[in-house]
């Protein structure tokens, strides 16, 4: 794939990271204005954007790039100076994902390149589809508890923020969320959402139980699943699923283990993750909601759900929040 980079001090690091891979660095620059000019003449498949830009915010650059053409945008965050709000604002604007910036130490050794290369491989698989997509629990402590299960990917953080910010503090259902984001940034996502929500937002810890008024977010690269005892667990299997954590895996585990029909939501994102799982839930009587095309940054996952009849309703994030309040009440 053709890769480009916008950032101040890590151009040599990115070049080193891509050596002996199938990716070519077509250009790199520290200037946002140069990046927009170069993007017009030599558009890459994937644009790497430093989350520490000073000339323009990553979100503003993301919007400017996507206004020109479809492009997968990956944010590179400095591990010591992550700008959490700017990272998730950019993901809300359409950035695909975030990963820690690789480093070259004082001895000239490169470290931290593999997570970036993994993200590029995933982006490559998704770009192959982009042209078609862009625009039972017994005796459990959760018996009788209302549940909202949400899956999201590209653009998901902003959609999640819109929904969670509308929910009242005494929201009577539990919420479980799978957002495609690297594990290093899941804590930051939870904190960012918590600061703007009346309900509690936290990472789903191993063995945690859903609780009313609490939104639990998948916090590792393993799959978050519901077990027969009502607890949330992390599982490496299925290994072959490209989305980690996977919305389909969560939804399928709920279809098997959650005692009564509840609510499932599928938000903006590239690919088809969550559509098949949502179809299973609808067939079991769940109330299933998918984000509409007009409000989606990438109309892939919800489009797949709508196409296969998995969604009862197609709504904007704001309308989804209202639907959740009315349905759960």
GROMACS .gro file of C-alpha atoms in nm:
model
  329
    1UNK     CA    1   0.000   0.000   0.000
    2UNK     CA    2   0.098   0.360  -0.050
    3UNK     CA    3   0.152   0.528   0.288
    4UNK     CA    4   0.211   0.895   0.372
    5UNK     CA    5   0.299   1.060   0.703
    6UNK     CA    6   0.227   1.401   0.857
    7UNK     CA    7   0.428   1.478   1.169
    8UNK     CA    8   0.710   1.689   1.306
    9UNK     CA    9   0.983   1.464   1.441
   10UNK     CA   10   0.920   1.101   1.349
   11UNK     CA   11   0.968   1.083   0.973
   12UNK     CA   12   1.286   0.874   1.004
   13UNK     CA   13   1.108   0.641   1.247
   14UNK     CA   14   0.820   0.581   1.006
   15UNK     CA   15   1.063   0.518   0.720
   16UNK     CA   16   1.246   0.258   0.932
   17UNK     CA   17   0.921   0.092   1.036
   18UNK     CA   18   0.812   0.042   0.673
   19UNK     CA   19   1.144  -0.094   0.547
   20UNK     CA   20   1.114  -0.450   0.412
   21UNK     CA   21   0.734  -0.440   0.419
   22UNK     CA   22   0.483  -0.435   0.135
   23UNK     CA   23   0.416  -0.068   0.208
   24UNK     CA   24   0.586   0.224   0.039
   25UNK     CA   25   0.624   0.566   0.200
   26UNK     CA   26   0.525   0.793  -0.089
   27UNK     CA   27   0.585   1.116   0.103
   28UNK     CA   28   0.622   1.259   0.451
   29UNK     CA   29   0.609   1.614   0.580
   30UNK     CA   30   0.588   1.813   0.899
   31UNK     CA   31   0.369   2.078   0.736
   32UNK     CA   32  -0.009   2.040   0.723
   33UNK     CA   33  -0.036   2.277   0.426
   34UNK     CA   34   0.225   2.071   0.238
   35UNK     CA   35   0.039   1.753   0.333
   36UNK     CA   36  -0.286   1.880   0.182
   37UNK     CA   37  -0.102   1.986  -0.134
   38UNK     CA   38   0.079   1.652  -0.162
   39UNK     CA   39  -0.241   1.463  -0.094
   40UNK     CA   40  -0.394   1.625  -0.398
   41UNK     CA   41  -0.107   1.528  -0.630
   42UNK     CA   42  -0.006   1.192  -0.477
   43UNK     CA   43  -0.292   1.054  -0.264
   44UNK     CA   44  -0.187   0.760  -0.043
   45UNK     CA   45  -0.397   0.459   0.053
   46UNK     CA   46  -0.325   0.527   0.420
   47UNK     CA   47  -0.233   0.858   0.581
   48UNK     CA   48  -0.046   0.841   0.912
   49UNK     CA   49  -0.111   1.150   1.123
   50UNK     CA   50   0.078   1.246   1.437
   51UNK     CA   51  -0.165   1.320   1.720
   52UNK     CA   52   0.075   1.596   1.832
   53UNK     CA   53   0.023   1.828   1.535
   54UNK     CA   54   0.050   2.197   1.622
   55UNK     CA   55  -0.039   2.367   1.292
   56UNK     CA   56  -0.385   2.207   1.278
   57UNK     CA   57  -0.572   1.968   1.503
   58UNK     CA   58  -0.579   1.602   1.391
   59UNK     CA   59  -0.959   1.626   1.366
   60UNK     CA   60  -0.943   1.929   1.137
   61UNK     CA   61  -0.681   1.761   0.917
   62UNK     CA   62  -0.892   1.443   0.906
   63UNK     CA   63  -1.195   1.638   0.787
   64UNK     CA   64  -0.988   1.828   0.530
   65UNK     CA   65  -0.838   1.508   0.387
   66UNK     CA   66  -1.168   1.321   0.373
   67UNK     CA   67  -1.328   1.617   0.198
   68UNK     CA   68  -1.080   1.559  -0.086
   69UNK     CA   69  -1.102   1.180  -0.120
   70UNK     CA   70  -1.161   0.856   0.065
   71UNK     CA   71  -0.849   0.759   0.258
   72UNK     CA   72  -0.776   0.545   0.563
   73UNK     CA   73  -0.632   0.769   0.835
   74UNK     CA   74  -0.435   0.624   1.127
   75UNK     CA   75  -0.342   0.842   1.424
   76UNK     CA   76   0.001   0.800   1.583
   77UNK     CA   77   0.000   0.900   1.949
   78UNK     CA   78   0.303   0.968   2.164
   79UNK     CA   79   0.287   0.736   2.463
   80UNK     CA   80   0.410   1.007   2.700
   81UNK     CA   81   0.192   1.292   2.575
   82UNK     CA   82  -0.135   1.154   2.447
   83UNK     CA   83  -0.392   1.423   2.374
   84UNK     CA   84  -0.690   1.208   2.458
   85UNK     CA   85  -0.964   1.451   2.360
   86UNK     CA   86  -0.795   1.539   2.028
   87UNK     CA   87  -0.739   1.171   1.945
   88UNK     CA   88  -1.106   1.083   1.988
   89UNK     CA   89  -1.229   1.400   1.821
   90UNK     CA   90  -1.026   1.291   1.517
   91UNK     CA   91  -1.174   0.941   1.531
   92UNK     CA   92  -1.515   1.101   1.544
   93UNK     CA   93  -1.422   1.296   1.232
   94UNK     CA   94  -1.337   0.976   1.046
   95UNK     CA   95  -0.988   0.859   1.146
   96UNK     CA   96  -0.980   0.481   1.130
   97UNK     CA   97  -0.784   0.400   1.446
   98UNK     CA   98  -0.506   0.508   1.681
   99UNK     CA   99  -0.177   0.336   1.762
  100UNK     CA  100   0.131   0.428   1.962
  101UNK     CA  101   0.412   0.596   1.768
  102UNK     CA  102   0.713   0.366   1.710
  103UNK     CA  103   1.044   0.483   1.855
  104UNK     CA  104   1.416   0.479   1.783
  105UNK     CA  105   1.624   0.461   2.100
  106UNK     CA  106   1.965   0.618   2.168
  107UNK     CA  107   2.139   0.311   2.023
  108UNK     CA  108   1.943   0.349   1.700
  109UNK     CA  109   1.717   0.048   1.766
  110UNK     CA  110   1.359   0.060   1.642
  111UNK     CA  111   1.081  -0.050   1.881
  112UNK     CA  112   0.703  -0.050   1.869
  113UNK     CA  113   0.671  -0.098   1.491
  114UNK     CA  114   0.468  -0.420   1.498
  115UNK     CA  115   0.143  -0.264   1.632
  116UNK     CA  116   0.160  -0.007   1.353
  117UNK     CA  117   0.221  -0.275   1.090
  118UNK     CA  118  -0.071  -0.475   1.228
  119UNK     CA  119  -0.297  -0.170   1.192
  120UNK     CA  120  -0.176  -0.124   0.834
  121UNK     CA  121  -0.254  -0.487   0.753
  122UNK     CA  122  -0.604  -0.444   0.894
  123UNK     CA  123  -0.651  -0.121   0.699
  124UNK     CA  124  -0.543  -0.303   0.384
  125UNK     CA  125  -0.805  -0.573   0.435
  126UNK     CA  126  -1.074  -0.313   0.497
  127UNK     CA  127  -0.973  -0.097   0.202
  128UNK     CA  128  -1.047  -0.392  -0.024
  129UNK     CA  129  -1.413  -0.345   0.070
  130UNK     CA  130  -1.416   0.032   0.113
  131UNK     CA  131  -1.542   0.120  -0.232
  132UNK     CA  132  -1.864  -0.068  -0.160
  133UNK     CA  133  -1.904   0.066   0.191
  134UNK     CA  134  -1.797   0.423   0.226
  135UNK     CA  135  -2.069   0.652   0.199
  136UNK     CA  136  -2.936  -1.856   2.842
  137UNK     CA  137  -2.844  -1.742   3.209
  138UNK     CA  138  -2.981  -1.943   3.499
  139UNK     CA  139  -2.959  -1.828   3.860
  140UNK     CA  140  -2.753  -1.529   3.746
  141UNK     CA  141  -2.716  -1.189   3.908
  142UNK     CA  142  -2.816  -1.034   3.575
  143UNK     CA  143  -3.157  -1.202   3.557
  144UNK     CA  144  -3.420  -0.935   3.493
  145UNK     CA  145  -3.161  -0.667   3.414
  146UNK     CA  146  -3.207  -0.453   3.104
  147UNK     CA  147  -2.913  -0.442   2.866
  148UNK     CA  148  -2.794  -0.226   2.576
  149UNK     CA  149  -2.512  -0.376   2.366
  150UNK     CA  150  -2.334  -0.135   2.131
  151UNK     CA  151  -2.081  -0.198   1.854
  152UNK     CA  152  -1.886   0.073   1.672
  153UNK     CA  153  -1.577   0.135   1.461
  154UNK     CA  154  -1.466   0.428   1.244
  155UNK     CA  155  -1.633   0.745   1.371
  156UNK     CA  156  -1.772   0.552   1.666
  157UNK     CA  157  -1.629   0.760   1.954
  158UNK     CA  158  -1.824   1.070   1.854
  159UNK     CA  159  -2.142   0.868   1.795
  160UNK     CA  160  -2.098   0.702   2.135
  161UNK     CA  161  -2.048   1.041   2.297
  162UNK     CA  162  -2.369   1.173   2.139
  163UNK     CA  163  -2.566   0.875   2.271
  164UNK     CA  164  -2.418   0.845   2.620
  165UNK     CA  165  -2.436   1.220   2.685
  166UNK     CA  166  -2.816   1.206   2.643
  167UNK     CA  167  -2.878   0.923   2.888
  168UNK     CA  168  -2.999   1.016   3.239
  169UNK     CA  169  -2.793   0.940   3.546
  170UNK     CA  170  -3.052   0.687   3.661
  171UNK     CA  171  -3.064   0.504   3.326
  172UNK     CA  172  -3.208   0.166   3.434
  173UNK     CA  173  -3.020  -0.062   3.192
  174UNK     CA  174  -2.661  -0.182   3.175
  175UNK     CA  175  -2.452  -0.093   2.868
  176UNK     CA  176  -2.175  -0.299   2.710
  177UNK     CA  177  -1.968  -0.146   2.429
  178UNK     CA  178  -1.724  -0.283   2.175
  179UNK     CA  179  -1.542  -0.002   1.993
  180UNK     CA  180  -1.262  -0.094   1.753
  181UNK     CA  181  -0.968   0.081   1.920
  182UNK     CA  182  -0.620  -0.030   2.021
  183UNK     CA  183  -0.601  -0.151   2.382
  184UNK     CA  184  -0.353   0.124   2.473
  185UNK     CA  185  -0.622   0.385   2.411
  186UNK     CA  186  -0.928   0.217   2.560
  187UNK     CA  187  -0.873   0.375   2.903
  188UNK     CA  188  -0.849   0.717   2.739
  189UNK     CA  189  -1.172   0.653   2.548
  190UNK     CA  190  -1.353   0.557   2.868
  191UNK     CA  191  -1.224   0.868   3.044
  192UNK     CA  192  -1.321   1.095   2.753
  193UNK     CA  193  -1.675   0.955   2.743
  194UNK     CA  194  -1.707   0.961   3.123
  195UNK     CA  195  -1.625   1.331   3.139
  196UNK     CA  196  -1.921   1.419   2.914
  197UNK     CA  197  -2.178   1.168   3.041
  198UNK     CA  198  -2.414   1.157   3.337
  199UNK     CA  199  -2.389   0.779   3.358
  200UNK     CA  200  -2.078   0.596   3.472
  201UNK     CA  201  -1.834   0.482   3.203
  202UNK     CA  202  -1.550   0.238   3.267
  203UNK     CA  203  -1.341  -0.037   3.113
  204UNK     CA  204  -1.492  -0.385   3.131
  205UNK     CA  205  -1.266  -0.575   3.370
  206UNK     CA  206  -1.230  -0.953   3.353
  207UNK     CA  207  -1.522  -1.110   3.537
  208UNK     CA  208  -1.723  -0.786   3.565
  209UNK     CA  209  -2.103  -0.800   3.577
  210UNK     CA  210  -2.321  -0.551   3.388
  211UNK     CA  211  -2.488  -0.298   3.616
  212UNK     CA  212  -2.770  -0.041   3.566
  213UNK     CA  213  -2.645   0.303   3.469
  214UNK     CA  214  -2.295   0.173   3.394
  215UNK     CA  215  -2.137   0.161   3.047
  216UNK     CA  216  -1.856  -0.095   3.021
  217UNK     CA  217  -1.617  -0.069   2.724
  218UNK     CA  218  -1.403  -0.354   2.589
  219UNK     CA  219  -1.051  -0.277   2.707
  220UNK     CA  220  -0.820  -0.528   2.537
  221UNK     CA  221  -0.749  -0.664   2.191
  222UNK     CA  222  -0.916  -0.992   2.286
  223UNK     CA  223  -1.288  -1.045   2.232
  224UNK     CA  224  -1.531  -0.939   2.504
  225UNK     CA  225  -1.796  -1.207   2.562
  226UNK     CA  226  -2.089  -1.277   2.791
  227UNK     CA  227  -2.059  -1.606   2.978
  228UNK     CA  228  -2.330  -1.841   3.102
  229UNK     CA  229  -2.298  -1.700   3.452
  230UNK     CA  230  -2.362  -1.343   3.336
  231UNK     CA  231  -2.002  -1.224   3.375
  232UNK     CA  232  -1.800  -1.051   3.103
  233UNK     CA  233  -1.481  -1.230   3.001
  234UNK     CA  234  -1.205  -1.184   2.745
  235UNK     CA  235  -1.127  -1.460   2.495
  236UNK     CA  236  -0.855  -1.488   2.230
  237UNK     CA  237  -1.075  -1.713   2.017
  238UNK     CA  238  -1.179  -1.692   1.742
  239UNK     CA  239  -0.827  -1.599   1.630
  240UNK     CA  240  -0.915  -1.561   1.261
  241UNK     CA  241  -1.158  -1.271   1.312
  242UNK     CA  242  -0.983  -0.955   1.178
  243UNK     CA  243  -1.172  -0.723   1.412
  244UNK     CA  244  -1.037  -0.733   1.768
  245UNK     CA  245  -1.239  -0.702   1.978
  246UNK     CA  246  -1.526  -0.813   1.755
  247UNK     CA  247  -1.884  -0.688   1.777
  248UNK     CA  248  -2.007  -1.011   1.617
  249UNK     CA  249  -1.838  -1.218   1.887
  250UNK     CA  250  -2.000  -1.011   2.164
  251UNK     CA  251  -2.344  -1.018   2.000
  252UNK     CA  252  -2.323  -1.394   1.938
  253UNK     CA  253  -2.233  -1.458   2.303
  254UNK     CA  254  -2.533  -1.249   2.410
  255UNK     CA  255  -2.757  -1.447   2.178
  256UNK     CA  256  -2.641  -1.762   2.356
  257UNK     CA  257  -2.629  -1.647   2.717
  258UNK     CA  258  -2.839  -1.336   2.784
  259UNK     CA  259  -3.170  -1.449   2.941
  260UNK     CA  260  -3.421  -1.210   2.780
  261UNK     CA  261  -3.442  -0.997   2.463
  262UNK     CA  262  -3.271  -0.661   2.512
  263UNK     CA  263  -3.137  -0.384   2.285
  264UNK     CA  264  -2.848  -0.399   2.036
  265UNK     CA  265  -2.702  -0.097   1.854
  266UNK     CA  266  -2.463  -0.091   1.557
  267UNK     CA  267  -2.290   0.237   1.481
  268UNK     CA  268  -2.068   0.381   1.207
  269UNK     CA  269  -1.774   0.174   1.088
  270UNK     CA  270  -1.595   0.015   0.797
  271UNK     CA  271  -1.654  -0.353   0.728
  272UNK     CA  272  -1.939  -0.583   0.833
  273UNK     CA  273  -1.855  -0.657   1.196
  274UNK     CA  274  -2.169  -0.686   1.407
  275UNK     CA  275  -2.424  -0.732   1.128
  276UNK     CA  276  -2.447  -1.111   1.148
  277UNK     CA  277  -2.453  -1.104   1.528
  278UNK     CA  278  -2.727  -0.841   1.526
  279UNK     CA  279  -2.930  -1.059   1.290
  280UNK     CA  280  -2.916  -1.342   1.545
  281UNK     CA  281  -3.033  -1.107   1.819
  282UNK     CA  282  -3.324  -0.972   1.615
  283UNK     CA  283  -3.438  -1.326   1.543
  284UNK     CA  284  -3.446  -1.380   1.920
  285UNK     CA  285  -3.672  -1.078   1.969
  286UNK     CA  286  -3.412  -0.811   2.052
  287UNK     CA  287  -3.481  -0.448   1.966
  288UNK     CA  288  -3.205  -0.372   1.713
  289UNK     CA  289  -3.097  -0.025   1.601
  290UNK     CA  290  -2.848   0.076   1.330
  291UNK     CA  291  -2.705   0.420   1.260
  292UNK     CA  292  -2.832   0.593   0.947
  293UNK     CA  293  -2.616   0.673   0.645
  294UNK     CA  294  -2.643   1.051   0.676
  295UNK     CA  295  -2.483   1.060   1.021
  296UNK     CA  296  -2.229   0.779   0.969
  297UNK     CA  297  -1.865   0.864   0.908
  298UNK     CA  298  -1.837   0.529   0.726
  299UNK     CA  299  -2.162   0.358   0.631
  300UNK     CA  300  -2.029   0.003   0.636
  301UNK     CA  301  -2.128  -0.191   0.948
  302UNK     CA  302  -2.477  -0.038   0.985
  303UNK     CA  303  -2.532  -0.066   0.610
  304UNK     CA  304  -2.456  -0.439   0.626
  305UNK     CA  305  -2.701  -0.477   0.915
  306UNK     CA  306  -2.973  -0.289   0.726
  307UNK     CA  307  -2.913  -0.489   0.407
  308UNK     CA  308  -2.963  -0.823   0.582
  309UNK     CA  309  -3.269  -0.712   0.778
  310UNK     CA  310  -3.088  -0.718   1.111
  311UNK     CA  311  -3.204  -0.373   1.225
  312UNK     CA  312  -3.554  -0.291   1.347
  313UNK     CA  313  -3.489   0.080   1.303
  314UNK     CA  314  -3.234   0.300   1.123
  315UNK     CA  315  -3.166   0.619   1.322
  316UNK     CA  316  -2.919   0.897   1.392
  317UNK     CA  317  -2.716   0.876   1.717
  318UNK     CA  318  -2.935   1.143   1.880
  319UNK     CA  319  -3.250   0.953   1.782
  320UNK     CA  320  -3.092   0.629   1.906
  321UNK     CA  321  -3.042   0.788   2.249
  322UNK     CA  322  -3.409   0.887   2.260
  323UNK     CA  323  -3.510   0.539   2.146
  324UNK     CA  324  -3.302   0.380   2.422
  325UNK     CA  325  -3.455   0.600   2.690
  326UNK     CA  326  -3.810   0.532   2.572
  327UNK     CA  327  -3.761   0.160   2.510
  328UNK     CA  328  -3.582   0.082   2.837
  329UNK     CA  329  -3.826   0.292   3.037
   0.00000   0.00000   0.00000
